[in-house]
Amino acid sequence: VFFFNDTATTEIYTRSLVGSVRCVQETGINAEYMGYKMENRQLRKAVFDKMKDFEPQLHYNTVVKIVKVESLVEIKRVDSVPMKMAICLVGDETASAKLFLKEAQTAFAKEGDYLILRNVQARIVKERIRLEVSIWGKIEKSAEKKFTEVNLKNNISETEYEAVHEHQPLPFPIIKHILS
C-alpha cells in the first residue's frame, strides 16, 4: 500500500499503480485507517560510510571531496538529445574513486568542493567500480570540511572485478540409465 500527501502526486502514482483514482477514493483507505500515524513518524538519521568499505552493487551515503574533474562533456544520446556528463575523482581520508555525474548533477563538478552523496551506488562498469547517484539519490554541497587529505593511494576504481559464476548444485539428483 502506498500513501502520498500531495494530491497531484497521489493521482499520478495511483493511476499507474491501481489503474484509477476513483478506485482508491471510493474505498476510503487512508494512512490513519491502516494504523499509520503520519504526523508522529520519526525519520531515521542517515548513516554515512567510508569509501574503503564500499563493495560493488550496494548503495551508500558518504561525504567526499572532489579532487579532480577528469572530463566534462556533452554527448548526444541515441535519440539525438544532448546529455551532459562529468567524471570526477572523489575521495575521503580512507579511499578514492571515480564519480559519474549526469545532466543537472554536473553543476556540482567543481574541484575542491565537498559533497554529501546520498544513495550513491558502487556500480561495476568495464570491470571497475564507478560511483553513480541513483534516481532516488541526492547530491548537496557540504559546508563543513570533515577531512583535509584525500587518500589517493587506495583508489577503489583501480581494482579490477570479474564476474564469477559459482557452481550451483542441481535441485534434483541426476540418474544415469545404462541400457544393456
C-alpha positions as semicolon CSV with decimal commas, in nm:
position;residue;x (nm);y (nm);z (nm)
1;V;0,000;0,000;0,000
2;F;0,135;0,343;-0,097
3;F;0,038;0,668;0,076
4;F;0,108;1,014;-0,059
5;N;0,035;1,352;0,100
6;D;0,036;1,556;-0,222
7;T;-0,283;1,520;-0,428
8;A;-0,117;1,566;-0,768
9;T;0,145;1,304;-0,689
10;T;-0,122;1,077;-0,546
11;E;-0,323;1,098;-0,865
12;I;-0,025;1,030;-1,092
13;Y;0,103;0,731;-0,895
14;T;-0,243;0,591;-0,823
15;R;-0,326;0,580;-1,194
16;S;-0,003;0,399;-1,276
17;L;-0,028;0,152;-0,984
18;V;-0,400;0,088;-0,940
19;G;-0,549;0,196;-1,269
20;S;-0,790;0,461;-1,147
21;V;-0,805;0,732;-0,887
22;R;-1,175;0,663;-0,830
23;C;-1,092;0,310;-0,710
24;V;-0,885;0,443;-0,418
25;Q;-1,121;0,733;-0,341
26;E;-1,430;0,509;-0,324
27;T;-1,267;0,259;-0,090
28;G;-1,179;0,538;0,152
29;I;-0,848;0,378;0,252
30;N;-0,610;0,621;0,416
31;A;-0,297;0,604;0,628
32;E;-0,473;0,650;0,963
33;Y;-0,722;0,373;0,882
34;M;-0,435;0,132;0,815
35;G;-0,275;0,217;1,153
36;Y;-0,002;0,452;1,028
37;K;0,041;0,781;1,211
38;M;0,192;1,012;0,951
39;E;0,235;1,313;1,182
40;N;0,419;1,114;1,451
41;R;0,652;0,938;1,213
42;Q;1,020;0,973;1,305
43;L;1,284;0,992;1,033
44;R;1,599;0,791;1,092
45;K;1,930;0,973;1,095
46;A;2,141;0,892;0,788
47;V;2,440;0,663;0,835
48;F;2,749;0,776;0,645
49;D;3,004;0,520;0,526
50;K;3,374;0,548;0,450
51;M;3,484;0,473;0,093
52;K;3,725;0,195;0,195
53;D;3,418;-0,013;0,291
54;F;3,244;0,020;-0,048
55;E;3,152;-0,303;-0,225
56;P;3,008;-0,345;-0,575
57;Q;2,634;-0,317;-0,641
58;L;2,547;-0,166;-0,300
59;H;2,414;0,178;-0,206
60;Y;2,586;0,416;0,037
61;N;2,570;0,762;0,194
62;T;2,905;0,938;0,213
63;V;3,085;1,271;0,226
64;V;3,357;1,321;-0,036
65;K;3,592;1,586;-0,169
66;I;3,628;1,640;-0,544
67;V;3,999;1,606;-0,617
68;K;3,989;1,637;-0,995
69;V;3,731;1,680;-1,271
70;E;3,862;1,438;-1,535
71;S;3,611;1,511;-1,809
72;L;3,309;1,733;-1,859
73;V;3,145;1,667;-2,194
74;E;2,815;1,696;-2,375
75;I;2,721;1,398;-2,589
76;K;2,419;1,308;-2,797
77;R;2,207;1,016;-2,685
78;V;2,066;0,761;-2,929
79;D;1,752;0,973;-2,969
80;S;1,969;1,282;-3,060
81;V;1,901;1,459;-2,729
82;P;2,214;1,623;-2,585
83;M;2,328;1,498;-2,244
84;K;2,590;1,646;-2,010
85;M;2,828;1,407;-1,836
86;A;3,116;1,451;-1,593
87;I;3,366;1,208;-1,447
88;C;3,533;1,321;-1,126
89;L;3,794;1,171;-0,897
90;V;3,649;1,193;-0,544
91;G;3,756;1,059;-0,209
92;D;3,774;1,080;0,166
93;E;4,053;1,010;0,415
94;T;4,022;0,630;0,360
95;A;3,997;0,585;-0,019
96;S;3,912;0,744;-0,354
97;A;3,707;0,650;-0,661
98;K;3,558;0,784;-0,985
99;L;3,219;0,953;-0,964
100;F;2,995;0,969;-1,271
101;L;2,758;1,268;-1,289
102;K;2,474;1,320;-1,540
103;E;2,268;1,620;-1,653
104;A;2,187;1,858;-1,362
105;Q;2,434;1,676;-1,136
106;T;2,723;1,816;-1,344
107;A;2,670;2,155;-1,175
108;F;2,838;2,003;-0,867
109;A;3,158;1,914;-1,058
110;K;3,398;2,172;-0,913
111;E;3,743;2,081;-0,784
112;G;3,794;2,125;-0,412
113;D;3,424;2,113;-0,320
114;Y;3,293;1,879;-0,052
115;L;2,978;1,688;-0,144
116;I;2,726;1,488;0,054
117;L;2,620;1,190;-0,161
118;R;2,305;1,009;-0,055
119;N;2,211;0,677;-0,210
120;V;2,522;0,656;-0,427
121;Q;2,565;0,317;-0,594
122;A;2,901;0,148;-0,644
123;R;2,846;0,001;-0,993
124;I;3,078;-0,216;-1,198
125;V;3,147;-0,061;-1,540
126;K;3,414;-0,215;-1,761
127;E;3,529;-0,433;-1,468
128;R;3,593;-0,135;-1,237
129;I;3,392;0,040;-0,966
130;R;3,226;0,366;-1,060
131;L;3,007;0,566;-0,824
132;E;2,672;0,693;-0,951
133;V;2,398;0,872;-0,763
134;S;2,081;0,675;-0,827
135;I;1,747;0,819;-0,935
136;W;1,635;0,822;-0,570
137;G;1,964;0,974;-0,454
138;K;2,063;1,328;-0,368
139;I;2,374;1,542;-0,407
140;E;2,436;1,852;-0,199
141;K;2,735;2,068;-0,114
142;S;2,875;2,026;0,234
143;A;2,955;2,344;0,425
144;E;3,181;2,173;0,677
145;K;3,510;2,015;0,581
146;K;3,539;1,690;0,779
147;F;3,882;1,599;0,638
148;T;4,161;1,777;0,455
149;E;4,363;1,496;0,292
150;V;4,220;1,251;0,041
151;N;4,373;0,903;0,027
152;L;4,467;0,869;-0,342
153;K;4,681;0,559;-0,281
154;N;4,372;0,346;-0,213
155;N;4,176;0,410;-0,535
156;I;3,894;0,155;-0,539
157;S;3,825;0,236;-0,907
158;E;4,163;0,084;-1,000
159;T;4,068;-0,256;-0,860
160;E;3,956;-0,490;-1,137
161;Y;3,647;-0,704;-1,073
162;E;3,546;-1,019;-1,253
163;A;3,209;-1,191;-1,262
164;V;3,242;-1,532;-1,103
165;H;2,974;-1,794;-1,158
166;E;2,969;-2,039;-0,872
167;H;2,875;-2,397;-0,942
168;Q;2,518;-2,445;-0,825
169;P;2,407;-2,799;-0,739
170;L;2,102;-2,917;-0,929
171;P;1,778;-2,929;-0,730
172;F;1,727;-3,297;-0,818
173;P;1,967;-3,592;-0,838
174;I;2,088;-3,691;-1,181
175;I;2,013;-4,054;-1,251
176;K;2,205;-4,230;-1,524
177;H;2,035;-4,512;-1,706
178;I;2,253;-4,778;-1,852
179;L;2,100;-4,971;-2,135
180;S;2,229;-5,320;-2,180
